[in-house]
Amino acid sequence: MAADLVLDTAIRDWVLIPLSVVMVLIGVLRYFVSKLMRSYQPPDPKIVKEGQLILRARNLRAAANFIPARSFRARRLYFSNEENGLLFVPKGQAQNAQAQMFSDPNMAMDMMKKNLSMIIPQTLTFAWVNFFFSGFVAAKIPFPLTQRFRSMLQNGIDLSTVDVSYVSSRSWYFLNLFGLRGLFSLILGEENAMDDTQRMMQMSGFGFDPSKSLGAEKDSLDIVQHDWSLPKFERRAEAVLKKLIS
């Protein structure tokens, strides 16, 4: 049976609270530093045009049932025609997002700055936590958990007899690292509260490939089944009027 521990209040005052405050301050500081290091780049007109085209195609899919079938087929042909459709991208003209990124020195430099602004503070903070706060049981989750969460919540503590709901100081660092998006959205705004999970996804994505989005939107538009909703509205209005008259 897992042993119950009584956490000292000094751990709360000198481990738990300092870790949380430092993680918040580092996240805010890293945002402003990355904002200062960011270089202004005018948007690519082609990418903006393709983004607006995707929005128009999505609006057509969303409002397909509110226009006649003939009008919908004409608009869909205008977008997805394989000869001169706006969403059709020939295979030879598809761009490689990685090649596009490495061909633009400003984009590669901004990517490197973002990676440095994320990796360096994380490395220094983890070294600080590992040196000063390693081995502490910092908190206890107020609900039971299964054994699968032990490796995630008790990193740095090699005691299988301790209940899974206890959180080590090193695990508390990782929980704050990936779970402060809600707090950053209140401090910095929703658009600026990008957590480290999304940054890692951007690091592995190497940019945006608009040709794939155009092809995916074309496939989604081709499979739309049109069902005109206006006759249903007319029958429903007629039934309501009959009830009111009778």
Short mmCIF file of C-alpha atoms in Angstrom, two decimals:
data_model
loop_
_atom_site.label_atom_id
_atom_site.label_comp_id
_atom_site.label_asym_id
_atom_site.label_seq_id
_atom_site.Cartn_x
_atom_site.Cartn_y
_atom_site.Cartn_z
CA MET A 1 0.00 0.00 0.00
CA ALA A 2 1.29 3.46 -0.88
CA ALA A 3 2.50 5.51 2.04
CA ASP A 4 0.90 8.85 2.94
CA LEU A 5 3.29 11.76 3.41
CA VAL A 6 2.89 14.96 5.39
CA LEU A 7 4.36 17.79 3.33
CA ASP A 8 6.26 20.46 5.22
CA THR A 9 5.02 24.01 4.74
CA ALA A 10 8.62 25.09 4.16
CA ILE A 11 8.60 23.05 0.93
CA ARG A 12 5.58 25.03 -0.20
CA ASP A 13 7.25 28.35 0.64
CA TRP A 14 10.76 27.59 -0.64
CA VAL A 15 10.17 25.09 -3.48
CA LEU A 16 6.63 25.09 -4.85
CA ILE A 17 5.92 28.83 -4.90
CA PRO A 18 9.40 29.92 -6.13
CA LEU A 19 9.28 27.38 -8.96
CA SER A 20 5.87 28.58 -10.10
CA VAL A 21 6.77 32.28 -9.89
CA VAL A 22 10.06 31.81 -11.71
CA MET A 23 8.41 29.82 -14.52
CA VAL A 24 5.82 32.59 -15.04
CA LEU A 25 8.45 35.34 -15.01
CA ILE A 26 10.69 33.44 -17.42
CA GLY A 27 7.76 32.89 -19.79
CA VAL A 28 6.88 36.60 -19.81
CA LEU A 29 10.53 37.63 -20.20
CA ARG A 30 11.06 35.14 -23.02
CA TYR A 31 8.02 36.56 -24.85
CA PHE A 32 9.37 40.12 -24.74
CA VAL A 33 12.88 39.03 -25.70
CA SER A 34 11.60 37.05 -28.67
CA LYS A 35 9.45 40.04 -29.64
CA LEU A 36 12.52 42.30 -29.65
CA MET A 37 14.53 39.77 -31.65
CA ARG A 38 11.80 39.28 -34.22
CA SER A 39 12.46 41.01 -37.53
CA TYR A 40 9.61 42.49 -39.53
CA GLN A 41 8.79 40.66 -42.74
CA PRO A 42 6.13 41.88 -45.14
CA PRO A 43 3.60 39.15 -45.91
CA ASP A 44 4.04 37.25 -49.14
CA PRO A 45 1.22 38.33 -51.51
CA LYS A 46 0.94 34.81 -52.91
CA ILE A 47 0.49 33.26 -49.46
CA VAL A 48 -2.09 35.91 -48.54
CA LYS A 49 -3.98 35.27 -51.77
CA GLU A 50 -3.99 31.52 -51.20
CA GLY A 51 -5.17 31.98 -47.61
CA GLN A 52 -8.08 34.15 -48.74
CA LEU A 53 -8.89 31.58 -51.41
CA ILE A 54 -9.08 28.83 -48.79
CA LEU A 55 -11.42 30.98 -46.68
CA ARG A 56 -13.71 31.54 -49.65
CA ALA A 57 -13.83 27.82 -50.37
CA ARG A 58 -14.65 27.06 -46.73
CA ASN A 59 -17.46 29.63 -46.77
CA LEU A 60 -18.84 27.95 -49.87
CA ARG A 61 -18.84 24.57 -48.13
CA ALA A 62 -20.49 26.04 -45.04
CA ALA A 63 -23.26 27.81 -47.02
CA ALA A 64 -23.68 25.21 -49.78
CA ASN A 65 -27.25 24.29 -48.82
CA PHE A 66 -28.47 27.90 -48.91
CA ILE A 67 -27.92 28.39 -52.66
CA PRO A 68 -29.50 26.47 -55.56
CA ALA A 69 -27.81 23.32 -56.78
CA ARG A 70 -26.92 24.85 -60.14
CA SER A 71 -25.21 27.82 -58.50
CA PHE A 72 -23.31 25.55 -56.12
CA ARG A 73 -22.06 23.32 -58.94
CA ALA A 74 -20.90 26.38 -60.89
CA ARG A 75 -19.00 27.75 -57.92
CA ARG A 76 -17.49 24.36 -57.10
CA LEU A 77 -16.34 23.99 -60.72
CA TYR A 78 -14.80 27.45 -60.49
CA PHE A 79 -12.75 26.34 -57.49
CA SER A 80 -11.95 22.68 -58.18
CA ASN A 81 -11.77 22.40 -61.96
CA GLU A 82 -8.65 20.38 -62.83
CA GLU A 83 -7.87 22.57 -65.84
CA ASN A 84 -8.00 26.10 -64.47
CA GLY A 85 -9.57 25.75 -61.01
CA LEU A 86 -8.32 28.07 -58.30
CA LEU A 87 -7.75 25.23 -55.83
CA PHE A 88 -6.06 22.90 -58.31
CA VAL A 89 -2.26 22.84 -57.93
CA PRO A 90 -0.29 20.83 -60.51
CA LYS A 91 2.26 18.43 -59.10
CA GLY A 92 5.17 20.26 -60.68
CA GLN A 93 4.21 23.57 -59.08
CA ALA A 94 3.93 22.26 -55.51
CA GLN A 95 6.39 24.05 -53.26
CA ASN A 96 8.61 22.36 -50.73
CA ALA A 97 8.17 24.16 -47.42
CA GLN A 98 11.61 23.17 -46.16
CA ALA A 99 13.34 24.31 -49.34
CA GLN A 100 11.41 27.58 -49.23
CA MET A 101 12.49 28.19 -45.64
CA PHE A 102 16.17 27.51 -46.27
CA SER A 103 16.14 29.62 -49.42
CA ASP A 104 14.95 32.65 -47.43
CA PRO A 105 17.74 33.76 -45.04
CA ASN A 106 15.39 35.98 -43.02
CA MET A 107 13.00 33.11 -42.37
CA ALA A 108 15.83 30.81 -41.35
CA MET A 109 17.26 33.49 -39.05
CA ASP A 110 13.87 34.06 -37.38
CA MET A 111 13.48 30.33 -36.88
CA MET A 112 16.90 30.13 -35.28
CA LYS A 113 16.08 33.08 -32.99
CA LYS A 114 12.84 31.43 -31.89
CA ASN A 115 14.64 28.18 -31.17
CA LEU A 116 17.35 29.95 -29.17
CA SER A 117 14.79 31.94 -27.19
CA MET A 118 13.13 28.65 -26.24
CA ILE A 119 16.09 26.30 -25.76
CA ILE A 120 18.45 28.55 -23.77
CA PRO A 121 15.96 29.57 -21.02
CA GLN A 122 14.70 25.99 -20.75
CA THR A 123 18.23 24.63 -20.38
CA LEU A 124 19.23 27.16 -17.73
CA THR A 125 15.96 26.80 -15.80
CA PHE A 126 16.13 23.00 -15.82
CA ALA A 127 19.74 23.12 -14.62
CA TRP A 128 18.70 25.48 -11.81
CA VAL A 129 15.78 23.25 -10.80
CA ASN A 130 17.87 20.09 -10.99
CA PHE A 131 20.65 21.58 -8.86
CA PHE A 132 18.65 23.29 -6.10
CA PHE A 133 15.28 21.47 -5.96
CA SER A 134 15.99 17.89 -7.03
CA GLY A 135 14.48 15.17 -4.84
CA PHE A 136 11.71 17.22 -3.19
CA VAL A 137 8.08 16.12 -3.01
CA ALA A 138 6.51 19.47 -3.81
CA ALA A 139 2.75 18.92 -4.00
CA LYS A 140 -0.09 16.41 -3.92
CA ILE A 141 -2.87 16.11 -6.48
CA PRO A 142 -6.28 16.05 -4.76
CA PHE A 143 -7.61 13.04 -6.70
CA PRO A 144 -6.35 9.47 -7.20
CA LEU A 145 -4.37 8.45 -10.26
CA THR A 146 -3.24 5.17 -11.79
CA GLN A 147 0.31 3.86 -11.88
CA ARG A 148 0.77 5.03 -15.46
CA PHE A 149 1.18 8.60 -14.20
CA ARG A 150 4.07 7.76 -11.88
CA SER A 151 6.83 8.42 -14.41
CA MET A 152 5.22 11.74 -15.32
CA LEU A 153 4.52 13.05 -11.82
CA GLN A 154 7.43 11.61 -9.83
CA ASN A 155 10.44 12.33 -12.01
CA GLY A 156 13.56 12.27 -9.83
CA ILE A 157 12.02 10.21 -7.00
CA ASP A 158 12.77 6.47 -7.03
CA LEU A 159 10.27 5.35 -4.41
CA SER A 160 7.62 2.94 -5.62
CA THR A 161 5.86 2.98 -2.22
CA VAL A 162 4.89 6.67 -2.51
CA ASP A 163 1.36 7.35 -3.75
CA VAL A 164 1.10 8.37 -7.40
CA SER A 165 -0.72 11.60 -6.58
CA TYR A 166 2.44 13.13 -5.06
CA VAL A 167 4.34 15.41 -7.45
CA SER A 168 8.10 15.85 -7.37
CA SER A 169 9.77 19.22 -7.86
CA ARG A 170 11.21 18.20 -11.22
CA SER A 171 7.82 17.04 -12.46
CA TRP A 172 6.26 20.26 -11.19
CA TYR A 173 8.73 22.11 -13.41
CA PHE A 174 7.58 20.18 -16.48
CA LEU A 175 3.91 20.64 -15.57
CA ASN A 176 4.44 24.40 -15.42
CA LEU A 177 6.48 24.34 -18.60
CA PHE A 178 3.67 22.87 -20.68
CA GLY A 179 0.62 23.96 -18.71
CA LEU A 180 0.83 27.74 -18.28
CA ARG A 181 -0.93 28.66 -21.52
CA GLY A 182 -4.09 29.76 -19.71
CA LEU A 183 -2.16 32.09 -17.41
CA PHE A 184 -0.13 33.52 -20.27
CA SER A 185 -3.34 34.16 -22.21
CA LEU A 186 -4.51 36.36 -19.33
CA ILE A 187 -1.18 38.19 -19.07
CA LEU A 188 -0.08 38.48 -22.70
CA GLY A 189 -3.29 37.93 -24.64
CA GLU A 190 -4.68 34.89 -26.40
CA GLU A 191 -2.67 35.32 -29.62
CA ASN A 192 0.62 35.75 -27.74
CA ALA A 193 0.18 32.86 -25.29
CA MET A 194 1.93 30.21 -27.33
CA ASP A 195 3.07 27.37 -25.13
CA ASP A 196 6.19 25.28 -25.62
CA THR A 197 4.26 22.39 -27.13
CA GLN A 198 3.23 24.53 -30.08
CA ARG A 199 6.77 25.86 -30.41
CA MET A 200 8.10 22.32 -30.65
CA MET A 201 5.51 21.52 -33.30
CA GLN A 202 6.67 24.55 -35.29
CA MET A 203 10.28 23.43 -34.94
CA SER A 204 9.41 20.05 -36.44
CA GLY A 205 7.08 21.48 -39.10
CA PHE A 206 9.61 23.74 -40.90
CA GLY A 207 7.06 26.19 -42.23
CA PHE A 208 3.73 26.15 -44.00
CA ASP A 209 3.03 24.44 -47.29
CA PRO A 210 0.09 26.19 -48.97
CA SER A 211 -0.18 23.64 -51.79
CA LYS A 212 -1.21 20.92 -49.32
CA SER A 213 -3.91 23.17 -47.86
CA LEU A 214 -5.24 23.95 -51.33
CA GLY A 215 -5.36 20.26 -52.21
CA ALA A 216 -7.07 19.34 -48.95
CA GLU A 217 -9.68 22.07 -49.42
CA LYS A 218 -10.28 20.92 -53.00
CA ASP A 219 -10.91 17.35 -51.81
CA SER A 220 -13.27 18.57 -49.08
CA LEU A 221 -15.21 20.66 -51.59
CA ASP A 222 -15.49 17.78 -54.07
CA ILE A 223 -17.21 15.47 -51.56
CA VAL A 224 -19.85 17.98 -50.43
CA GLN A 225 -23.37 16.67 -51.01
CA HIS A 226 -25.72 19.54 -51.88
CA ASP A 227 -29.12 19.59 -50.19
CA TRP A 228 -31.00 22.83 -50.82
CA SER A 229 -32.61 24.03 -47.61
CA LEU A 230 -34.98 26.65 -49.04
CA PRO A 231 -37.88 24.28 -49.87
CA LYS A 232 -37.71 22.95 -46.30
CA PHE A 233 -38.01 26.51 -44.99
CA GLU A 234 -40.99 27.18 -47.23
CA ARG A 235 -42.81 24.05 -46.05
CA ARG A 236 -42.03 24.85 -42.45
CA ALA A 237 -43.29 28.44 -42.86
CA GLU A 238 -46.43 27.16 -44.56
CA ALA A 239 -47.10 24.75 -41.70
CA VAL A 240 -46.63 27.52 -39.14
CA LEU A 241 -49.02 29.82 -41.01
CA LYS A 242 -51.64 27.12 -41.22
CA LYS A 243 -51.45 26.60 -37.48
CA LEU A 244 -51.79 30.33 -36.84
CA ILE A 245 -54.77 30.69 -39.20
CA SER A 246 -56.59 27.64 -37.89
#
